[in-house]
XYZ file of C-alpha atoms in Angstrom:
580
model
C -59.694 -28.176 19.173
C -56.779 -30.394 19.559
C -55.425 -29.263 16.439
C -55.837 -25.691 17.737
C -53.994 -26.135 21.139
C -51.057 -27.396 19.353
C -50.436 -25.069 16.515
C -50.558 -22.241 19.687
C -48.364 -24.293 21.626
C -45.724 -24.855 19.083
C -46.341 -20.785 17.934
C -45.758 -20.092 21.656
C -42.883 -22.038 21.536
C -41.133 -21.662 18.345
C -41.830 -17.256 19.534
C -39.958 -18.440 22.718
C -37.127 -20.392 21.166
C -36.445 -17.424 17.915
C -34.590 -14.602 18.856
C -32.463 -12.149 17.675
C -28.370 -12.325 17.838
C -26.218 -9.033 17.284
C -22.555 -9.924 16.163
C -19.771 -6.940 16.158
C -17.208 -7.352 13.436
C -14.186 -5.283 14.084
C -11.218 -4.978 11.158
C -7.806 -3.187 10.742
C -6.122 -3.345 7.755
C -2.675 -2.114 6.439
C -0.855 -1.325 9.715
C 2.249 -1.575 8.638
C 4.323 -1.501 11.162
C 2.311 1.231 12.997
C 2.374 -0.496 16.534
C 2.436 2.907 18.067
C 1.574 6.270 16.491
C 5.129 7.030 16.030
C 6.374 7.924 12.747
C 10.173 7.272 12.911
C 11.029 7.949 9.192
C 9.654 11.360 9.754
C 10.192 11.565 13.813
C 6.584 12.512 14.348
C 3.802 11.595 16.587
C 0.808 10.891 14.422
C -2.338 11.709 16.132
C -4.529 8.938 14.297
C -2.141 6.089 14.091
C -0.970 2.773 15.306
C -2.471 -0.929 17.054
C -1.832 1.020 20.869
C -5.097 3.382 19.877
C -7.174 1.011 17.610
C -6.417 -1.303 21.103
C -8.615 1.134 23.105
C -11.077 1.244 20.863
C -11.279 -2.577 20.785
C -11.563 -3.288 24.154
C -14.556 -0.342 24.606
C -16.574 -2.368 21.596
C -16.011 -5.358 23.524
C -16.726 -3.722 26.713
C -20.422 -2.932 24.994
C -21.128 -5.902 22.827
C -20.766 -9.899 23.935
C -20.121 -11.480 20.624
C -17.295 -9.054 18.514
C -15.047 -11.158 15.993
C -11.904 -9.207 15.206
C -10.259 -9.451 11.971
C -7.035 -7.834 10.132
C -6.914 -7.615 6.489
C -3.291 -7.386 6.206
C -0.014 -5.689 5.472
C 1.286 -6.112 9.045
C 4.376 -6.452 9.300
C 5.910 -4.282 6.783
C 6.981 -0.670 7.384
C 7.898 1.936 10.109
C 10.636 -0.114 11.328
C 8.950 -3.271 11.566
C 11.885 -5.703 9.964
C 14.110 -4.594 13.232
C 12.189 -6.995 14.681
C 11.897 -10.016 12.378
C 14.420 -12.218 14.024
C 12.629 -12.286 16.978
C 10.573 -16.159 17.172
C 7.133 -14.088 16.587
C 6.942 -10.206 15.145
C 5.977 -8.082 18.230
C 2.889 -7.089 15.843
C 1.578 -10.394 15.802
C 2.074 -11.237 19.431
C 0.686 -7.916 19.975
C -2.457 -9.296 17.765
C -2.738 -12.272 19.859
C -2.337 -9.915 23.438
C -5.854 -8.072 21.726
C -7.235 -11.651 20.516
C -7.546 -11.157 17.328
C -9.716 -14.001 15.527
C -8.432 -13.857 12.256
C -5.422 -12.693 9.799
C -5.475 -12.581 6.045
C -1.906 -12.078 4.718
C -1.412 -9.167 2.640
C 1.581 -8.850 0.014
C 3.807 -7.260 1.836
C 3.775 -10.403 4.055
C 6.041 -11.819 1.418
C 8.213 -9.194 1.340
C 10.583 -11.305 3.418
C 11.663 -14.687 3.688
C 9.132 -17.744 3.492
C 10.155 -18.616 6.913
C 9.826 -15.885 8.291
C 6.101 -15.518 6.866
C 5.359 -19.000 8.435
C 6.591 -18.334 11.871
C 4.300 -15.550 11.831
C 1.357 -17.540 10.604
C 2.153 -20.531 13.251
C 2.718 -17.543 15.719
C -0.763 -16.260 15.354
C -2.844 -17.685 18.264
C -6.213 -16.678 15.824
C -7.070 -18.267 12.014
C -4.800 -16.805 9.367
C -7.527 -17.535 6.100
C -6.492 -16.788 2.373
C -8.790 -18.631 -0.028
C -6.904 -18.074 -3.232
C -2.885 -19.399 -2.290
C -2.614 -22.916 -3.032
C 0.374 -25.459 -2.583
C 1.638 -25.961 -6.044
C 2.784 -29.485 -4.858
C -1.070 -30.996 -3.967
C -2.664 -28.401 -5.062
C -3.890 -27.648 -0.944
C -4.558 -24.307 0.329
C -1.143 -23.000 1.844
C -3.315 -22.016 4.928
C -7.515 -22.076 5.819
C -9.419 -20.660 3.010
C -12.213 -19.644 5.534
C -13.299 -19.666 9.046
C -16.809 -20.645 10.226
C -17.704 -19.770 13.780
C -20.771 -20.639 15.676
C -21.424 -17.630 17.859
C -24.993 -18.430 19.941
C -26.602 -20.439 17.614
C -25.515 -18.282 14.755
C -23.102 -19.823 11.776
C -21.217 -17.227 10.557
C -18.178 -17.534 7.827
C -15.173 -15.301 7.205
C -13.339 -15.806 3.606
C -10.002 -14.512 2.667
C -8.796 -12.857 -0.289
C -5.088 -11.619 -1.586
C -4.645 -9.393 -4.307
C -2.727 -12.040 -6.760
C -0.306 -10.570 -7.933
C 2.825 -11.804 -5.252
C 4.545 -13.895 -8.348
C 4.463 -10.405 -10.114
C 5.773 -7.724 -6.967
C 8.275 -10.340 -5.684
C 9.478 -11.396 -9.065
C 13.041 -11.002 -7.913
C 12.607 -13.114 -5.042
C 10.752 -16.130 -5.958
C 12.065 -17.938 -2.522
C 9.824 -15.153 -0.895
C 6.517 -17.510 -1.880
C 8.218 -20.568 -3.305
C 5.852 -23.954 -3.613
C 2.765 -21.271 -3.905
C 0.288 -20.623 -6.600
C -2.360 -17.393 -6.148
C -5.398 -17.899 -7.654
C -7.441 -15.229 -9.334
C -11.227 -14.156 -7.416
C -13.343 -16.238 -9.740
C -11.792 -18.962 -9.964
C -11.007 -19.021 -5.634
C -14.263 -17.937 -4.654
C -16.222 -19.738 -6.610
C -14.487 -22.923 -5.213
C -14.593 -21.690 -1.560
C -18.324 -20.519 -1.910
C -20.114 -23.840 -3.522
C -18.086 -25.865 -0.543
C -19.566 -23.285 1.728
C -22.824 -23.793 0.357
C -25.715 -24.112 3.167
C -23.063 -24.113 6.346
C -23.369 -20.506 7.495
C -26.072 -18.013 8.227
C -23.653 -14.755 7.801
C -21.312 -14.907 5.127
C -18.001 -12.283 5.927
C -15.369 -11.506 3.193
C -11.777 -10.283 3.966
C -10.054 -9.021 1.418
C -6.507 -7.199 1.156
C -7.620 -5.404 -2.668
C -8.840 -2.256 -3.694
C -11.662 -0.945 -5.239
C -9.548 -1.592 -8.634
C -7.219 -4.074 -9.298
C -3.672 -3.041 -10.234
C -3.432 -5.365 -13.097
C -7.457 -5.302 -14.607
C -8.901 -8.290 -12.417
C -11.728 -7.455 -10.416
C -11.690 -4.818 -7.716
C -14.099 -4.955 -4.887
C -16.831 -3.406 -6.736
C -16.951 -6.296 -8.587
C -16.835 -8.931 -6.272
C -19.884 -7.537 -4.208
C -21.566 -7.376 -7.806
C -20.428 -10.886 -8.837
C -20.937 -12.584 -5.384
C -23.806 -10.726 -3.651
C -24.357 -13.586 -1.039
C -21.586 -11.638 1.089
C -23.406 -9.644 4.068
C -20.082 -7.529 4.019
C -16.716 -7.254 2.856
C -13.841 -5.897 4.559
C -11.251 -4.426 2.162
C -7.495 -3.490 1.943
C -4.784 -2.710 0.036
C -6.213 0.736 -1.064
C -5.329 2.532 2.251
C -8.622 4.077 1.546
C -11.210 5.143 3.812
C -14.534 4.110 2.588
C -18.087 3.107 3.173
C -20.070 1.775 0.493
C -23.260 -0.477 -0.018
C -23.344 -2.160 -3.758
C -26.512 -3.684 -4.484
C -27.205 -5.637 -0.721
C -23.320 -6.128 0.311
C -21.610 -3.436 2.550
C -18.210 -2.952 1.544
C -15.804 -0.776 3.963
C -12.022 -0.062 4.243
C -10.578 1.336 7.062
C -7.476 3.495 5.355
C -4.241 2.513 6.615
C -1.670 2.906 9.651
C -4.253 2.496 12.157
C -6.413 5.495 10.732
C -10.137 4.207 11.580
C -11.339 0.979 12.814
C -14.007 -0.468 10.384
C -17.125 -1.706 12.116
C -19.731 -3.998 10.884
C -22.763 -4.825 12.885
C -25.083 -7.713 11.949
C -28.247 -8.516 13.987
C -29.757 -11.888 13.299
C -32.871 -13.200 13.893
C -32.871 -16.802 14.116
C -36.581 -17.018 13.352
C -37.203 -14.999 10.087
C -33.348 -15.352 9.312
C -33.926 -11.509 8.503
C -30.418 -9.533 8.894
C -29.714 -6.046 9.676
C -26.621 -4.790 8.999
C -24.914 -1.710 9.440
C -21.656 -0.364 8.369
C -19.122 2.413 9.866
C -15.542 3.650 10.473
C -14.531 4.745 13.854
C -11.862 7.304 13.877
C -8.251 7.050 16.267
C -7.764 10.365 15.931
C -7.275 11.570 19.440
C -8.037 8.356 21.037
C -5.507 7.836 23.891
C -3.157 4.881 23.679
C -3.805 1.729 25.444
C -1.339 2.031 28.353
C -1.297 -1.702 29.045
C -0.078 -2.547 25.653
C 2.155 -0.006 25.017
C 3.757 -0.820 28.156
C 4.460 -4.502 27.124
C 5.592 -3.453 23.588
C 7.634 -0.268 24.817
C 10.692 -1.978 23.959
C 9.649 -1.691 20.017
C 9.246 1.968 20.470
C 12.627 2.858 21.976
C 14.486 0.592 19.883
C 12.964 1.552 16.961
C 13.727 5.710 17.574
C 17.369 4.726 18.903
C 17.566 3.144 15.224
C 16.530 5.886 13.378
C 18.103 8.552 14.950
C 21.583 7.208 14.420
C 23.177 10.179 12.456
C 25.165 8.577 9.367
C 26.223 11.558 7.527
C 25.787 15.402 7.203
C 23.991 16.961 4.620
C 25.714 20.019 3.676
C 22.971 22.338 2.165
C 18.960 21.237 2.002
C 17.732 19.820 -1.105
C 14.426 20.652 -2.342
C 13.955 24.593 -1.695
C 9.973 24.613 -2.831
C 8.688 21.303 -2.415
C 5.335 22.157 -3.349
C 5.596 24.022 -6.729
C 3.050 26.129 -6.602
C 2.726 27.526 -2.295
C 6.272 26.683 -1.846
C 5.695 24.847 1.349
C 6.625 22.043 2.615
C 3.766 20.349 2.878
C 2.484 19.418 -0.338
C -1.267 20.162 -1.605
C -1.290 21.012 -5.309
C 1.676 19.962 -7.211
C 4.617 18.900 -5.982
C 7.657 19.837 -7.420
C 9.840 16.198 -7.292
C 6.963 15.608 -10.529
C 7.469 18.067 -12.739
C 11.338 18.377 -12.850
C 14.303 16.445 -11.711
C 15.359 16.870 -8.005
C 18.463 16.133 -6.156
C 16.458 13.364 -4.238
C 15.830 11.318 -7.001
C 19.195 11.932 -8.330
C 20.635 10.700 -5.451
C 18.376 7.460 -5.389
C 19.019 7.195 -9.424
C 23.258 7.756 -8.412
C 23.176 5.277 -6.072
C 21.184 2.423 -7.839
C 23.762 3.179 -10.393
C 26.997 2.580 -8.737
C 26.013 -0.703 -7.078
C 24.506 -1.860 -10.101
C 27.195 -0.955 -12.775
C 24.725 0.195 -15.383
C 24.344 2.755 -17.796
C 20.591 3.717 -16.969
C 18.844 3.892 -13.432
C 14.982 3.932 -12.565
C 13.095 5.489 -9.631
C 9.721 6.746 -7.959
C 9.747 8.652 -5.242
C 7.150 6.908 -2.900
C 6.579 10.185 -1.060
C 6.247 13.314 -3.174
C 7.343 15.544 0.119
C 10.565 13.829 0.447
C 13.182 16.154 1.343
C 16.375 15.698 2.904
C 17.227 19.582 5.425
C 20.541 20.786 5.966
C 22.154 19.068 8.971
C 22.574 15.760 10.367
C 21.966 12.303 8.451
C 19.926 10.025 10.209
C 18.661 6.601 9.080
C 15.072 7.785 9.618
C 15.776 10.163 6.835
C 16.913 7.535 4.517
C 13.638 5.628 5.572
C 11.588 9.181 4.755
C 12.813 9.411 1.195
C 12.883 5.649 0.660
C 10.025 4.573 2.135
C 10.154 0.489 1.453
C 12.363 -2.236 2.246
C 12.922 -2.926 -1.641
C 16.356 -4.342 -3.148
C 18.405 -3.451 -6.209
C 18.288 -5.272 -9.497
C 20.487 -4.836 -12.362
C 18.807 -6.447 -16.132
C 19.843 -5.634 -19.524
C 16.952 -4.040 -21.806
C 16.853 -3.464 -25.045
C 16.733 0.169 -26.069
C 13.449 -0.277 -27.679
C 12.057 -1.718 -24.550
C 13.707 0.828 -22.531
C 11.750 3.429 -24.333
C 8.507 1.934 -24.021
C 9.476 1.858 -20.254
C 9.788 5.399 -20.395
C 6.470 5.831 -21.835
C 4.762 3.538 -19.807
C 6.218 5.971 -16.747
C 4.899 9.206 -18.102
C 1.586 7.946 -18.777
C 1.616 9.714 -14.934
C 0.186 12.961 -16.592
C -2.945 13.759 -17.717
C -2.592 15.220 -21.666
C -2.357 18.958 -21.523
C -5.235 20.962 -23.318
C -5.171 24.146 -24.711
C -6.232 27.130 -21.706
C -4.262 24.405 -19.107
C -2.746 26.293 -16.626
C -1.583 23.379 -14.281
C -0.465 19.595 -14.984
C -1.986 17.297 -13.635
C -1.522 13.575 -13.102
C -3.945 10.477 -14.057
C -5.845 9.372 -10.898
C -5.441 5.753 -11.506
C -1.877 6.152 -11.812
C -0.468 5.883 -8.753
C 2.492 7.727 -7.590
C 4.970 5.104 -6.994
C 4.510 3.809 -10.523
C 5.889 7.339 -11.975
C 9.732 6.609 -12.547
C 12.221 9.209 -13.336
C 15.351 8.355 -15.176
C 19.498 8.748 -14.945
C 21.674 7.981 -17.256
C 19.094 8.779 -20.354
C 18.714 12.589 -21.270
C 14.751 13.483 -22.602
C 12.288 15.771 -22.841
C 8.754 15.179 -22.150
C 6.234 16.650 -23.958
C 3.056 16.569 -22.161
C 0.652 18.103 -24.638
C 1.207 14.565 -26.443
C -1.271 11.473 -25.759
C 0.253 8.849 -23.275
C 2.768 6.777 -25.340
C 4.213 9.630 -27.357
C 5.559 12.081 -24.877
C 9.411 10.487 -25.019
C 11.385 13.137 -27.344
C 15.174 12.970 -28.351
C 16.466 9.973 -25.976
C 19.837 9.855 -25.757
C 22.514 7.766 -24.134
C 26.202 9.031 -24.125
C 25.139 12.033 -26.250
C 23.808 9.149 -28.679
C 20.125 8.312 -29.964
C 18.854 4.856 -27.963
C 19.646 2.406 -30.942
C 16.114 0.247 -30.041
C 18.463 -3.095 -30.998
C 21.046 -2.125 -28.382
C 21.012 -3.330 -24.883
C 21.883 -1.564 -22.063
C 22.309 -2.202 -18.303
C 19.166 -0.808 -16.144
C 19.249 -0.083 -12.726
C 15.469 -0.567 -10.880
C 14.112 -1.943 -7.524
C 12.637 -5.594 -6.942
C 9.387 -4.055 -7.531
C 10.183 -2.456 -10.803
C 11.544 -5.741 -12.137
C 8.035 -7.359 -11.601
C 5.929 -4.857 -12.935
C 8.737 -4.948 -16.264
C 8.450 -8.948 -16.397
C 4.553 -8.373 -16.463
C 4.744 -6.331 -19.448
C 7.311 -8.544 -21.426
C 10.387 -5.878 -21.381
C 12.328 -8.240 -19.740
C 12.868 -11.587 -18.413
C 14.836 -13.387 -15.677
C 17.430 -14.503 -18.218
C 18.056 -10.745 -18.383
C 18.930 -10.323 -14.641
C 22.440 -9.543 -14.503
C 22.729 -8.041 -10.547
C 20.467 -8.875 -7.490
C 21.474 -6.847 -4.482
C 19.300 -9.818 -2.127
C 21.610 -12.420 -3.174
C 24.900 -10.486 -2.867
C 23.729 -8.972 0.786
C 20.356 -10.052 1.415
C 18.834 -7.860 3.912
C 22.221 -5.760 3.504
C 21.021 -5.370 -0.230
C 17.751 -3.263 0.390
C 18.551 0.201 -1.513
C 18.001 2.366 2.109
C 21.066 0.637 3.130
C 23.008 0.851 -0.074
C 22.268 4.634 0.414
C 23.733 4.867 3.642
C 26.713 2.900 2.188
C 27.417 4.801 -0.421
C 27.367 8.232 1.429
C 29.485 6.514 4.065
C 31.921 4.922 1.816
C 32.059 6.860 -1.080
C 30.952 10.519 0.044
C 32.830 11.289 3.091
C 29.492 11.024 5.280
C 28.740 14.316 3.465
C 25.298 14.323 1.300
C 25.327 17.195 -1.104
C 22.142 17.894 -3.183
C 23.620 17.252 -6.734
C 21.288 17.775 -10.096
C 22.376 15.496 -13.710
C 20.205 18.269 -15.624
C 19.038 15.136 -18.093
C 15.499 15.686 -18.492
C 12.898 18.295 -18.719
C 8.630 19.017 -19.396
C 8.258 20.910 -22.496
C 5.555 22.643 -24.338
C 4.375 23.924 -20.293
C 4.987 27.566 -19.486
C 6.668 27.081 -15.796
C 6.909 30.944 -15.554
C 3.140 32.089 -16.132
C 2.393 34.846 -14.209
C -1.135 33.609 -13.342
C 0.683 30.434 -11.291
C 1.330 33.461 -8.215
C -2.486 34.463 -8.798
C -3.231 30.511 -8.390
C -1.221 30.764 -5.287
C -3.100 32.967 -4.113
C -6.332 32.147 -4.444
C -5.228 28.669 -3.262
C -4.437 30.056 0.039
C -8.101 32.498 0.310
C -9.679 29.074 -0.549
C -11.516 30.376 -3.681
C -10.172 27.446 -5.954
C -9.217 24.076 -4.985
C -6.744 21.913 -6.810
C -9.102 18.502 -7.093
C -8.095 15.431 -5.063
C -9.056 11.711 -5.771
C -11.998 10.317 -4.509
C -9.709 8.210 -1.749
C -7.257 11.391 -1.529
C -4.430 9.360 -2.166
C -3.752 11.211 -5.572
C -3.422 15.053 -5.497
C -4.073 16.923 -8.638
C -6.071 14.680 -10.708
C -7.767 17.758 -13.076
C -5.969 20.798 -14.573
C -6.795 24.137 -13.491
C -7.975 26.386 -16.270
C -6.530 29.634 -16.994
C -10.010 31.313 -17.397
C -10.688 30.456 -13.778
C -7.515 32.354 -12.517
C -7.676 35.474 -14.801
């Protein structure tokens, strides 16, 4: 009887004692400079962009739920303006983090797109946890900040882990300073570390992650991770400035796109009892969502600063430069395939020119990072500059051997998909992205795109000359570029012959070279100019049934096919039987 009493007591009890704890996780990711949901490259207010809207939609889940942990995935403080600000003794996007009480940071790459200093101002300015598990202190081998948080929230032990994409050595190549005394680890070998130490100390296991559903350079995407490490409840991703929502196996992966798009929301309830979890998974929109008055307020500063900036007219330009941006509808606005792939344009020929000039060499290499860039007839503002060049990257000159230089070439015009037989339209690999297609001055070629990837390159010639593959020649390309070239073994540091950074530093970014050489060289005057060097062969640019594809673009009776994250138009040819 006893016996009896106290197993109901301590079932009464223990029934009193378990109960059930909902946590709200809340993450942003790849802001980029979007404090407000201005657009000053373009001069545009975006209707589903910037911190001031994801702020209102922060304080109304905290508003509604007592325990909400708030987490950015980074790529901060890069873009739209942002590096006006960077001398200031903490970025207005981090104190404007701390104003909304953010709990943790993960840095993203573009975090070392400046100085080292500057990145650890920023990380000693952030009133939260910045957590990366895989960068490590080459000199003790130490993480360079917290590999993970662990929070006790009512009883409940829950633990956030940061990830970087590790490829920083690779991107910032050019500027080693940017991450000097830092090692980046690859996923396996960082989380298997970080997760055996965090073996048995949390109840809810959180992972942060600034990479996309594929990694860039064949390491494991977040696909894999969830598959590899299925003790994470969720993972919050980055990088991809996709908009997702995806359960593999048990763990919830989600991205919330970029610029302040959608604010990715992960709700766990726990019950302490049966430890049993619920989770669910969504994206809340901004689109629409009024600004936060209070915090635009305090940060209005940024916003008028930032427009007085761009609007400062530098030049003229005397006649507008792309007539038919899209190739197919003509407009503006591009939707099927834009014409700045498929033949040269004056913008990239004025990017190529300039890259050129500074860096004294016989070829020059460039992607457009926005297909619709188009510079109108009339004034010459920076924010024009900023719309055709859309990152802060410098100018490197190496010397390349021709036979490297032409398996640069190919490497670039992998971009297409091969051509079949009944093609109508080209169309461009989806897991190439655009700013990896470069176009080329200084080398005249024809493409042929009905060849396999690797064999498109025809009758390369420098100076009227065949590329003699034991010659070297000077190439012009961006910080970037240089990385991605040292990764594939076409060049080497020794090779490095010009670095705009060191000459100019900030001074040597290629949007300011721009503006220099219109000013300086051009008059102020920008006149679309074409160098007529290359050209797509073997592709009938005139078929008649293009204007029927127009138009049954525009009833909405075909569809030119999209990526799964719609960040790559065009990904499948359009048949000619489905037009005739």
């Amino acid at each position: 009887m006893k016996k009896l009493i106290l197993a109901t007591f301590l079932a009464l009890t223990l029934s009193v004692f378990a109960k059930e704890v909902k946590i709200v996780f809340l993450e942003t990711s790849d802001i980029h400079g979007r404090l407000f949901s201005y657009d000053y490259a373009v001069g545009e207010q975006k209707p589903n962009n910037g911190l001031t809207r994801i702020a209102t939609l922060i304080k109304k889940q905290r508003a509604e739920n007592k325990h909400v942990i708030l987490i950015d995935s980074g790529d901060l403080l890069q873009g739209n303006s942002a590096e006006l600000f960077n001398d200031e003794p903490i970025h207005p996007l981090v104190r404007a983090e701390n104003d909304l009480k953010f709990d943790i940071r993960v840095l993203g790459n573009h975090e070392f797109n400046f100085s080292k200093s500057f990145l650890e101002k920023n990380i000693k300015g952030f009133n939260g946890a910045v957590v990366n598990a895989n960068i490590i202190k080459t000199a003790d081998n130490k993480p360079f900040v917290k590999p993970y948080l662990i929070k006790n929230i009512d009883g409940v032990r829950v633990a956030v882990v940061g990830y970087l994409v590790p490829h920083v050595p690779t991107w910032e190549a050019s500027t080693p300073e940017h991450f000097a005394g830092l090692k980046f680890l690859s996923a396996k070998e960082a989380l298997e570390k970080t997760l055996k130490e965090l073996k048995g100390k949390y109840d809810i296991l959180i992972g942060a992650f600034h990479l996309g559903r594929e990694d860039e350079k064949g390491g494991d995407g977040i696909p894999d991770l969830a598959k590899k490490f299925p003790q994470f409840d969720i993972i919050f991703a980055g990088h991809e400035h996709a908009v997702y929502n995806t359960k593999i196996g048990k763990v919830h992966t989600i991205e919330p796109g970029a610029y302040g798009a959608y604010l990715a929301k992960g709700v766990v309830v726990f019950d302490t009892k049966t430890k049993k979890k619920t989770i669910t998974t969504e994206n809340l929109p901004t689109k629409d969502v009024p600004e936060d008055e209070e915090l635009a307020k305090k940060y209005e500063y940024v916003d008028q600063k930032s427009k007085k900036y761009a609007n400062e007219v530098v030049g003229e330009v005397t006649k507008t430069f792309i007539e038919r941006p899209d190739f197919i509808t003509g407009e503006a606005k591009i939707t099927t395939m834009p014409t700045a792939t498929l033949q040269e344009t004056s913008v990239i020929a004025l990017i190529n020119k300039v890259q050129k000039y500074y860096a004294k060499a016989d070829v020059s290499a460039a992607a457009l990072f926005n297909f619709g860039a188009n510079l109108k007839k009339g004034p010459f503002r920076r924010k024009d500059v900023a719309f055709i060049y859309k990152f802060t990257n410098t100018l490197i000159g190496v010397d390349i051997t021709g036979e490297n230089l032409l398996k640069y070439m190919e490497w670039s015009y992998r971009f297409y998909n091969q051509l079949q037989p009944g093609d109508l339209t080209i169309s461009f690999d989806e897991n190439i992205r655009g700013y990896n297609f470069d176009m080329f001055s200084g080398v005249k070629y024809q493409v042929d795109v009905t060849k396999p990837a690797g064999q498109r390159i025809i009758n390369p010639t420098i100076n009227g000359k065949p590329i003699d593959p034991k010659a070297k020649y000077k190439l012009a390309i961006n910080n970037y570029r240089f990385g991605t070239l040292s990764a594939l073994q076409l060049v080497t540091n020794a090779d490095r012959y010009y670095d705009s950074y060191d000459e100019l530093q900030d001074g040597g970014q290629i949007r300011e070279l721009i503006i220099q050489y219109i000013t300086e060289e051009k008059g102020a005057k920008v006149t679309p100019e074409l160098e007529h060097n290359w050209e797509i062969v073997n592709y009938n640019f005139k078929n008649p049934l293009l204007k029927k594809l127009a138009e049954k673009l525009k009833e909405g009776s075909l569809k030119i096919p999209t990526s799964k994250d719609g960040r790559t138009l065009n990904i499948k040819s359009i048949k000619e039987s489905e037009v005739e």
